[in-house]
Amino acid sequence: MRLPLGEEDIRPTFRRERAAMKRGVWPIAGCDEAGRGPLAGPVVAAAVVLDPTRVPRGLNDSKKLDPETREKLHAKICASAHSDARRMLSRSMRHGGAIAPPWRIDRDNILRASLWALARAVACLPVKPQLVFVDGRDRIDAGCDCEAVISGDAILASIAAASIVAKVTRDRLMTRLGLLYPGYGFEQHKGYSVPEHFAALARLGPTIHHRRSFAPVAAAYGDVVTEDMETGEIEPDALLPL
């Protein structure tokens, strides 16, 4: 008797990037962000141009990877970003990043702040791409052709790489905030909506790194909470180091 097969583990590939390369399009960047759902901390965006001859194995949506695996892949992704500048682009790997701080999120709203950070990440690349693949429904002002790919971090290797760089960078920032603001547990929950974070807000009050436009933080300030406010969340399938 044949046992039923489990759900297929679909991993990102470099196929769409290679298809564009065959059309003469290059460089190609993948772009993604981390930190849209938390109550505190910035949104961090990253843009990555992968070397077609050295695409790291094991790339995946950063939320589906444990912290140790993310760190290892982050090192592989960033390793040749510091390579000799005389190397040709086709033999290197480049990445850029940008941060949208809480004040920008509160001023512009989380979606606009995220799109701004994504565009800035592309602008920070040391080379100008001809095509940008961005995760999600919204295209960004990348200064070149841009394609939005829903669940792109689970489909395209370049976006998956960007998601890992963004996630690791943000986690490191939140760990530093945890040292600066003891008692909040930022180093553990990374600013997400978990009971420990709510308890810290009630006990210690919000910090300048909390997002006042998010309902739980507004309530902690004593502000009027409206229905259009973000509530904060844990991203689906997130593996948070609690």
PDB file of C-alpha atoms in Angstrom:
ATOM      1  CA  MET A   1       0.000   0.000   0.000  1.00  0.00           C
ATOM      2  CA  ARG A   2       1.400   3.364  -1.012  1.00  0.00           C
ATOM      3  CA  LEU A   3       1.326   5.998   1.705  1.00  0.00           C
ATOM      4  CA  PRO A   4      -0.013   9.452   0.773  1.00  0.00           C
ATOM      5  CA  LEU A   5       2.679  11.938  -0.030  1.00  0.00           C
ATOM      6  CA  GLY A   6       3.093  14.924   2.214  1.00  0.00           C
ATOM      7  CA  GLU A   7       2.755  18.500   1.034  1.00  0.00           C
ATOM      8  CA  GLU A   8       5.477  19.332  -1.465  1.00  0.00           C
ATOM      9  CA  ASP A   9       8.193  21.585  -0.073  1.00  0.00           C
ATOM     10  CA  ILE A  10       8.363  24.313  -2.702  1.00  0.00           C
ATOM     11  CA  ARG A  11      11.576  26.340  -2.611  1.00  0.00           C
ATOM     12  CA  PRO A  12      12.526  29.561  -4.410  1.00  0.00           C
ATOM     13  CA  THR A  13      14.389  29.191  -7.691  1.00  0.00           C
ATOM     14  CA  PHE A  14      16.454  31.420  -9.977  1.00  0.00           C
ATOM     15  CA  ARG A  15      14.350  30.529 -13.042  1.00  0.00           C
ATOM     16  CA  ARG A  16      12.612  33.870 -13.551  1.00  0.00           C
ATOM     17  CA  GLU A  17      15.856  35.722 -13.130  1.00  0.00           C
ATOM     18  CA  ARG A  18      17.554  33.465 -15.698  1.00  0.00           C
ATOM     19  CA  ALA A  19      14.647  33.921 -18.102  1.00  0.00           C
ATOM     20  CA  ALA A  20      15.109  37.692 -17.891  1.00  0.00           C
ATOM     21  CA  MET A  21      18.859  37.302 -18.384  1.00  0.00           C
ATOM     22  CA  LYS A  22      18.227  35.371 -21.599  1.00  0.00           C
ATOM     23  CA  ARG A  23      16.339  38.450 -22.816  1.00  0.00           C
ATOM     24  CA  GLY A  24      19.428  40.537 -22.130  1.00  0.00           C
ATOM     25  CA  VAL A  25      18.170  42.006 -18.852  1.00  0.00           C
ATOM     26  CA  TRP A  26      20.870  42.449 -16.194  1.00  0.00           C
ATOM     27  CA  PRO A  27      21.478  43.327 -13.356  1.00  0.00           C
ATOM     28  CA  ILE A  28      18.371  41.906 -11.643  1.00  0.00           C
ATOM     29  CA  ALA A  29      17.550  42.643  -8.009  1.00  0.00           C
ATOM     30  CA  GLY A  30      15.198  41.016  -5.539  1.00  0.00           C
ATOM     31  CA  CYS A  31      13.664  43.233  -2.869  1.00  0.00           C
ATOM     32  CA  ASP A  32      11.827  42.486   0.377  1.00  0.00           C
ATOM     33  CA  GLU A  33      11.241  43.904   3.841  1.00  0.00           C
ATOM     34  CA  ALA A  34      10.924  42.674   7.416  1.00  0.00           C
ATOM     35  CA  GLY A  35       8.975  44.146  10.297  1.00  0.00           C
ATOM     36  CA  ARG A  36       5.622  45.348   9.026  1.00  0.00           C
ATOM     37  CA  GLY A  37       3.655  43.635  11.787  1.00  0.00           C
ATOM     38  CA  PRO A  38       5.491  44.486  15.041  1.00  0.00           C
ATOM     39  CA  LEU A  39       4.424  47.108  17.553  1.00  0.00           C
ATOM     40  CA  ALA A  40       7.959  48.434  17.894  1.00  0.00           C
ATOM     41  CA  GLY A  41      11.091  48.931  15.869  1.00  0.00           C
ATOM     42  CA  PRO A  42      11.684  49.868  12.242  1.00  0.00           C
ATOM     43  CA  VAL A  43      10.769  48.286   8.953  1.00  0.00           C
ATOM     44  CA  VAL A  44      13.991  47.063   7.351  1.00  0.00           C
ATOM     45  CA  ALA A  45      14.163  46.608   3.575  1.00  0.00           C
ATOM     46  CA  ALA A  46      16.857  44.905   1.530  1.00  0.00           C
ATOM     47  CA  ALA A  47      17.659  44.600  -2.167  1.00  0.00           C
ATOM     48  CA  VAL A  48      19.965  41.864  -3.437  1.00  0.00           C
ATOM     49  CA  VAL A  49      21.624  41.142  -6.775  1.00  0.00           C
ATOM     50  CA  LEU A  50      22.632  37.484  -6.767  1.00  0.00           C
ATOM     51  CA  ASP A  51      25.557  36.081  -8.698  1.00  0.00           C
ATOM     52  CA  PRO A  52      23.917  33.691 -11.232  1.00  0.00           C
ATOM     53  CA  THR A  53      26.864  31.300 -10.897  1.00  0.00           C
ATOM     54  CA  ARG A  54      26.790  31.175  -7.094  1.00  0.00           C
ATOM     55  CA  VAL A  55      23.189  31.211  -5.912  1.00  0.00           C
ATOM     56  CA  PRO A  56      23.344  29.991  -2.291  1.00  0.00           C
ATOM     57  CA  ARG A  57      21.632  26.694  -1.594  1.00  0.00           C
ATOM     58  CA  GLY A  58      18.823  26.614   0.938  1.00  0.00           C
ATOM     59  CA  LEU A  59      17.306  30.012   0.162  1.00  0.00           C
ATOM     60  CA  ASN A  60      13.724  30.335   1.352  1.00  0.00           C
ATOM     61  CA  ASP A  61      11.218  32.762   2.791  1.00  0.00           C
ATOM     62  CA  SER A  62      13.041  34.030   5.881  1.00  0.00           C
ATOM     63  CA  LYS A  63       9.990  33.361   8.079  1.00  0.00           C
ATOM     64  CA  LYS A  64      10.275  29.646   7.285  1.00  0.00           C
ATOM     65  CA  LEU A  65      13.887  29.429   8.445  1.00  0.00           C
ATOM     66  CA  ASP A  66      15.155  29.120  11.985  1.00  0.00           C
ATOM     67  CA  PRO A  67      17.492  31.869  13.250  1.00  0.00           C
ATOM     68  CA  GLU A  68      20.655  29.773  12.921  1.00  0.00           C
ATOM     69  CA  THR A  69      19.921  28.900   9.284  1.00  0.00           C
ATOM     70  CA  ARG A  70      19.093  32.536   8.490  1.00  0.00           C
ATOM     71  CA  GLU A  71      22.419  33.677   9.940  1.00  0.00           C
ATOM     72  CA  LYS A  72      24.370  31.137   7.884  1.00  0.00           C
ATOM     73  CA  LEU A  73      22.583  32.098   4.669  1.00  0.00           C
ATOM     74  CA  HIS A  74      22.971  35.790   5.461  1.00  0.00           C
ATOM     75  CA  ALA A  75      26.729  35.299   5.654  1.00  0.00           C
ATOM     76  CA  LYS A  76      26.754  33.516   2.288  1.00  0.00           C
ATOM     77  CA  ILE A  77      24.603  36.194   0.664  1.00  0.00           C
ATOM     78  CA  CYS A  78      26.737  39.048   1.948  1.00  0.00           C
ATOM     79  CA  ALA A  79      30.146  37.396   1.646  1.00  0.00           C
ATOM     80  CA  SER A  80      31.083  38.662  -1.806  1.00  0.00           C
ATOM     81  CA  ALA A  81      29.475  42.062  -1.307  1.00  0.00           C
ATOM     82  CA  HIS A  82      32.932  43.037  -0.004  1.00  0.00           C
ATOM     83  CA  SER A  83      34.751  41.492  -2.936  1.00  0.00           C
ATOM     84  CA  ASP A  84      37.381  43.272  -4.990  1.00  0.00           C
ATOM     85  CA  ALA A  85      35.741  46.166  -6.825  1.00  0.00           C
ATOM     86  CA  ARG A  86      37.689  45.263  -9.941  1.00  0.00           C
ATOM     87  CA  ARG A  87      35.668  42.098 -10.378  1.00  0.00           C
ATOM     88  CA  MET A  88      33.005  42.241 -13.016  1.00  0.00           C
ATOM     89  CA  LEU A  89      29.426  42.488 -11.782  1.00  0.00           C
ATOM     90  CA  SER A  90      28.590  39.042 -13.151  1.00  0.00           C
ATOM     91  CA  ARG A  91      31.117  37.603 -10.696  1.00  0.00           C
ATOM     92  CA  SER A  92      29.907  39.421  -7.621  1.00  0.00           C
ATOM     93  CA  MET A  93      26.931  39.646  -5.316  1.00  0.00           C
ATOM     94  CA  ARG A  94      25.635  43.011  -4.189  1.00  0.00           C
ATOM     95  CA  HIS A  95      23.055  44.149  -1.659  1.00  0.00           C
ATOM     96  CA  GLY A  96      21.590  47.382  -0.357  1.00  0.00           C
ATOM     97  CA  GLY A  97      19.359  48.223   2.573  1.00  0.00           C
ATOM     98  CA  ALA A  98      17.174  50.917   4.101  1.00  0.00           C
ATOM     99  CA  ILE A  99      15.272  51.496   7.329  1.00  0.00           C
ATOM    100  CA  ALA A 100      11.893  53.153   7.910  1.00  0.00           C
ATOM    101  CA  PRO A 101      11.893  54.211  11.581  1.00  0.00           C
ATOM    102  CA  PRO A 102       8.763  54.316  13.783  1.00  0.00           C
ATOM    103  CA  TRP A 103       8.260  58.060  13.275  1.00  0.00           C
ATOM    104  CA  ARG A 104       7.994  57.571   9.521  1.00  0.00           C
ATOM    105  CA  ILE A 105       5.616  54.645  10.000  1.00  0.00           C
ATOM    106  CA  ASP A 106       3.421  56.803  12.247  1.00  0.00           C
ATOM    107  CA  ARG A 107       3.525  59.713   9.811  1.00  0.00           C
ATOM    108  CA  ASP A 108       3.031  57.895   6.514  1.00  0.00           C
ATOM    109  CA  ASN A 109       1.324  54.608   7.609  1.00  0.00           C
ATOM    110  CA  ILE A 110       2.950  51.194   7.531  1.00  0.00           C
ATOM    111  CA  LEU A 111       2.335  50.482   3.830  1.00  0.00           C
ATOM    112  CA  ARG A 112       3.791  53.755   2.546  1.00  0.00           C
ATOM    113  CA  ALA A 113       6.740  53.574   4.918  1.00  0.00           C
ATOM    114  CA  SER A 114       7.470  50.020   3.751  1.00  0.00           C
ATOM    115  CA  LEU A 115       7.304  50.954   0.068  1.00  0.00           C
ATOM    116  CA  TRP A 116       9.572  53.937   0.733  1.00  0.00           C
ATOM    117  CA  ALA A 117      12.124  51.685   2.441  1.00  0.00           C
ATOM    118  CA  LEU A 118      11.995  49.162  -0.413  1.00  0.00           C
ATOM    119  CA  ALA A 119      12.644  51.897  -2.981  1.00  0.00           C
ATOM    120  CA  ARG A 120      15.505  53.270  -0.883  1.00  0.00           C
ATOM    121  CA  ALA A 121      17.051  49.804  -0.601  1.00  0.00           C
ATOM    122  CA  VAL A 122      17.161  49.546  -4.395  1.00  0.00           C
ATOM    123  CA  ALA A 123      18.613  53.051  -4.638  1.00  0.00           C
ATOM    124  CA  CYS A 124      21.364  52.010  -2.194  1.00  0.00           C
ATOM    125  CA  LEU A 125      22.573  49.186  -4.432  1.00  0.00           C
ATOM    126  CA  PRO A 126      26.120  49.854  -5.680  1.00  0.00           C
ATOM    127  CA  VAL A 127      24.891  49.033  -9.190  1.00  0.00           C
ATOM    128  CA  LYS A 128      21.697  50.159 -10.893  1.00  0.00           C
ATOM    129  CA  PRO A 129      19.474  47.187 -11.769  1.00  0.00           C
ATOM    130  CA  GLN A 130      17.528  46.940 -15.008  1.00  0.00           C
ATOM    131  CA  LEU A 131      14.799  44.863 -13.357  1.00  0.00           C
ATOM    132  CA  VAL A 132      13.566  44.606  -9.772  1.00  0.00           C
ATOM    133  CA  PHE A 133      11.375  41.853  -8.389  1.00  0.00           C
ATOM    134  CA  VAL A 134       9.618  42.994  -5.215  1.00  0.00           C
ATOM    135  CA  ASP A 135       7.678  40.842  -2.785  1.00  0.00           C
ATOM    136  CA  GLY A 136       3.978  41.611  -2.444  1.00  0.00           C
ATOM    137  CA  ARG A 137       1.211  43.263  -4.447  1.00  0.00           C
ATOM    138  CA  ASP A 138       2.700  46.726  -4.857  1.00  0.00           C
ATOM    139  CA  ARG A 139       5.367  47.836  -7.266  1.00  0.00           C
ATOM    140  CA  ILE A 140       7.873  50.418  -6.092  1.00  0.00           C
ATOM    141  CA  ASP A 141       9.535  53.434  -7.667  1.00  0.00           C
ATOM    142  CA  ALA A 142      12.750  51.593  -8.477  1.00  0.00           C
ATOM    143  CA  GLY A 143      13.931  53.760 -11.362  1.00  0.00           C
ATOM    144  CA  CYS A 144      13.706  50.747 -13.683  1.00  0.00           C
ATOM    145  CA  ASP A 145      11.286  47.970 -14.612  1.00  0.00           C
ATOM    146  CA  CYS A 146       9.665  46.521 -11.511  1.00  0.00           C
ATOM    147  CA  GLU A 147       7.509  43.432 -11.063  1.00  0.00           C
ATOM    148  CA  ALA A 148       5.522  42.756  -7.893  1.00  0.00           C
ATOM    149  CA  VAL A 149       5.347  39.065  -7.019  1.00  0.00           C
ATOM    150  CA  ILE A 150       2.862  37.866  -4.414  1.00  0.00           C
ATOM    151  CA  SER A 151       4.628  35.431  -2.050  1.00  0.00           C
ATOM    152  CA  GLY A 152       7.768  36.240  -3.996  1.00  0.00           C
ATOM    153  CA  ASP A 153      10.022  35.254  -1.096  1.00  0.00           C
ATOM    154  CA  ALA A 154       8.791  31.684  -1.545  1.00  0.00           C
ATOM    155  CA  ILE A 155       9.160  31.749  -5.359  1.00  0.00           C
ATOM    156  CA  LEU A 156      12.170  33.799  -6.461  1.00  0.00           C
ATOM    157  CA  ALA A 157      15.679  33.237  -5.138  1.00  0.00           C
ATOM    158  CA  SER A 158      16.555  36.934  -5.328  1.00  0.00           C
ATOM    159  CA  ILE A 159      13.569  37.947  -3.219  1.00  0.00           C
ATOM    160  CA  ALA A 160      14.224  35.128  -0.751  1.00  0.00           C
ATOM    161  CA  ALA A 161      17.801  36.364  -0.364  1.00  0.00           C
ATOM    162  CA  ALA A 162      16.541  39.903   0.258  1.00  0.00           C
ATOM    163  CA  SER A 163      14.054  38.627   2.831  1.00  0.00           C
ATOM    164  CA  ILE A 164      16.867  36.906   4.732  1.00  0.00           C
ATOM    165  CA  VAL A 165      19.098  39.989   4.696  1.00  0.00           C
ATOM    166  CA  ALA A 166      16.216  42.177   5.883  1.00  0.00           C
ATOM    167  CA  LYS A 167      15.134  39.763   8.611  1.00  0.00           C
ATOM    168  CA  VAL A 168      18.610  39.154  10.018  1.00  0.00           C
ATOM    169  CA  THR A 169      19.423  42.868   9.955  1.00  0.00           C
ATOM    170  CA  ARG A 170      16.209  43.747  11.764  1.00  0.00           C
ATOM    171  CA  ASP A 171      16.609  40.988  14.348  1.00  0.00           C
ATOM    172  CA  ARG A 172      20.087  42.281  15.156  1.00  0.00           C
ATOM    173  CA  LEU A 173      18.762  45.816  15.555  1.00  0.00           C
ATOM    174  CA  MET A 174      16.012  44.634  17.891  1.00  0.00           C
ATOM    175  CA  THR A 175      18.515  42.655  19.953  1.00  0.00           C
ATOM    176  CA  ARG A 176      20.503  45.868  20.434  1.00  0.00           C
ATOM    177  CA  LEU A 177      17.319  47.674  21.473  1.00  0.00           C
ATOM    178  CA  GLY A 178      16.780  44.930  24.029  1.00  0.00           C
ATOM    179  CA  LEU A 179      20.094  45.861  25.624  1.00  0.00           C
ATOM    180  CA  LEU A 180      19.229  49.559  25.628  1.00  0.00           C
ATOM    181  CA  TYR A 181      15.715  49.002  27.000  1.00  0.00           C
ATOM    182  CA  PRO A 182      15.880  46.128  29.496  1.00  0.00           C
ATOM    183  CA  GLY A 183      12.570  44.657  30.555  1.00  0.00           C
ATOM    184  CA  TYR A 184      10.790  44.911  27.207  1.00  0.00           C
ATOM    185  CA  GLY A 185      12.146  41.670  25.775  1.00  0.00           C
ATOM    186  CA  PHE A 186      12.925  43.129  22.348  1.00  0.00           C
ATOM    187  CA  GLU A 187      15.801  40.675  22.010  1.00  0.00           C
ATOM    188  CA  GLN A 188      13.291  37.816  22.246  1.00  0.00           C
ATOM    189  CA  HIS A 189      10.045  38.855  20.547  1.00  0.00           C
ATOM    190  CA  LYS A 190      11.595  41.461  18.203  1.00  0.00           C
ATOM    191  CA  GLY A 191       8.723  43.872  18.864  1.00  0.00           C
ATOM    192  CA  TYR A 192       5.900  41.554  17.801  1.00  0.00           C
ATOM    193  CA  SER A 193       2.507  41.187  19.495  1.00  0.00           C
ATOM    194  CA  VAL A 194       3.100  38.548  22.138  1.00  0.00           C
ATOM    195  CA  PRO A 195       1.866  38.407  25.752  1.00  0.00           C
ATOM    196  CA  GLU A 196       5.321  39.270  27.106  1.00  0.00           C
ATOM    197  CA  HIS A 197       5.372  42.453  25.035  1.00  0.00           C
ATOM    198  CA  PHE A 198       1.880  43.508  26.141  1.00  0.00           C
ATOM    199  CA  ALA A 199       2.885  42.916  29.760  1.00  0.00           C
ATOM    200  CA  ALA A 200       5.994  45.081  29.332  1.00  0.00           C
ATOM    201  CA  LEU A 201       3.934  47.868  27.752  1.00  0.00           C
ATOM    202  CA  ALA A 202       1.533  47.810  30.685  1.00  0.00           C
ATOM    203  CA  ARG A 203       4.354  47.713  33.230  1.00  0.00           C
ATOM    204  CA  LEU A 204       6.891  50.108  31.698  1.00  0.00           C
ATOM    205  CA  GLY A 205       4.946  52.122  29.126  1.00  0.00           C
ATOM    206  CA  PRO A 206       5.938  52.679  25.471  1.00  0.00           C
ATOM    207  CA  THR A 207       9.383  53.780  24.255  1.00  0.00           C
ATOM    208  CA  ILE A 208      10.297  56.109  21.403  1.00  0.00           C
ATOM    209  CA  HIS A 209      10.766  52.965  19.328  1.00  0.00           C
ATOM    210  CA  HIS A 210       7.116  51.949  19.629  1.00  0.00           C
ATOM    211  CA  ARG A 211       4.673  52.723  16.828  1.00  0.00           C
ATOM    212  CA  ARG A 212       2.083  55.120  18.175  1.00  0.00           C
ATOM    213  CA  SER A 213      -0.142  54.550  15.129  1.00  0.00           C
ATOM    214  CA  PHE A 214      -0.641  50.911  16.215  1.00  0.00           C
ATOM    215  CA  ALA A 215      -3.668  50.394  18.451  1.00  0.00           C
ATOM    216  CA  PRO A 216      -2.001  48.649  21.441  1.00  0.00           C
ATOM    217  CA  VAL A 217       0.683  51.341  21.621  1.00  0.00           C
ATOM    218  CA  ALA A 218      -1.865  54.157  21.224  1.00  0.00           C
ATOM    219  CA  ALA A 219      -3.832  52.633  24.089  1.00  0.00           C
ATOM    220  CA  ALA A 220      -0.682  52.511  26.229  1.00  0.00           C
ATOM    221  CA  TYR A 221      -0.221  56.233  25.582  1.00  0.00           C
ATOM    222  CA  GLY A 222      -3.853  56.900  26.480  1.00  0.00           C
ATOM    223  CA  ASP A 223      -4.673  57.978  22.936  1.00  0.00           C
ATOM    224  CA  VAL A 224      -8.037  57.407  21.301  1.00  0.00           C
ATOM    225  CA  VAL A 225      -7.931  54.085  19.457  1.00  0.00           C
ATOM    226  CA  THR A 226      -9.686  54.099  16.081  1.00  0.00           C
ATOM    227  CA  GLU A 227     -10.798  51.237  13.868  1.00  0.00           C
ATOM    228  CA  ASP A 228      -8.348  52.108  11.095  1.00  0.00           C
ATOM    229  CA  MET A 229      -5.307  51.642  13.336  1.00  0.00           C
ATOM    230  CA  GLU A 230      -2.959  48.715  12.834  1.00  0.00           C
ATOM    231  CA  THR A 231      -3.308  46.122  15.564  1.00  0.00           C
ATOM    232  CA  GLY A 232       0.098  44.489  15.272  1.00  0.00           C
ATOM    233  CA  GLU A 233       0.565  40.813  14.570  1.00  0.00           C
ATOM    234  CA  ILE A 234       2.876  37.868  14.254  1.00  0.00           C
ATOM    235  CA  GLU A 235       3.534  37.096  10.621  1.00  0.00           C
ATOM    236  CA  PRO A 236       2.115  33.753   9.402  1.00  0.00           C
ATOM    237  CA  ASP A 237       4.563  30.861   9.854  1.00  0.00           C
ATOM    238  CA  ALA A 238       6.976  33.149  11.697  1.00  0.00           C
ATOM    239  CA  LEU A 239       9.554  31.287  13.774  1.00  0.00           C
ATOM    240  CA  LEU A 240      10.121  33.790  16.541  1.00  0.00           C
ATOM    241  CA  PRO A 241      12.842  33.023  19.091  1.00  0.00           C
ATOM    242  CA  LEU A 242      10.608  33.172  22.161  1.00  0.00           C
TER     243      LEU A 242
END
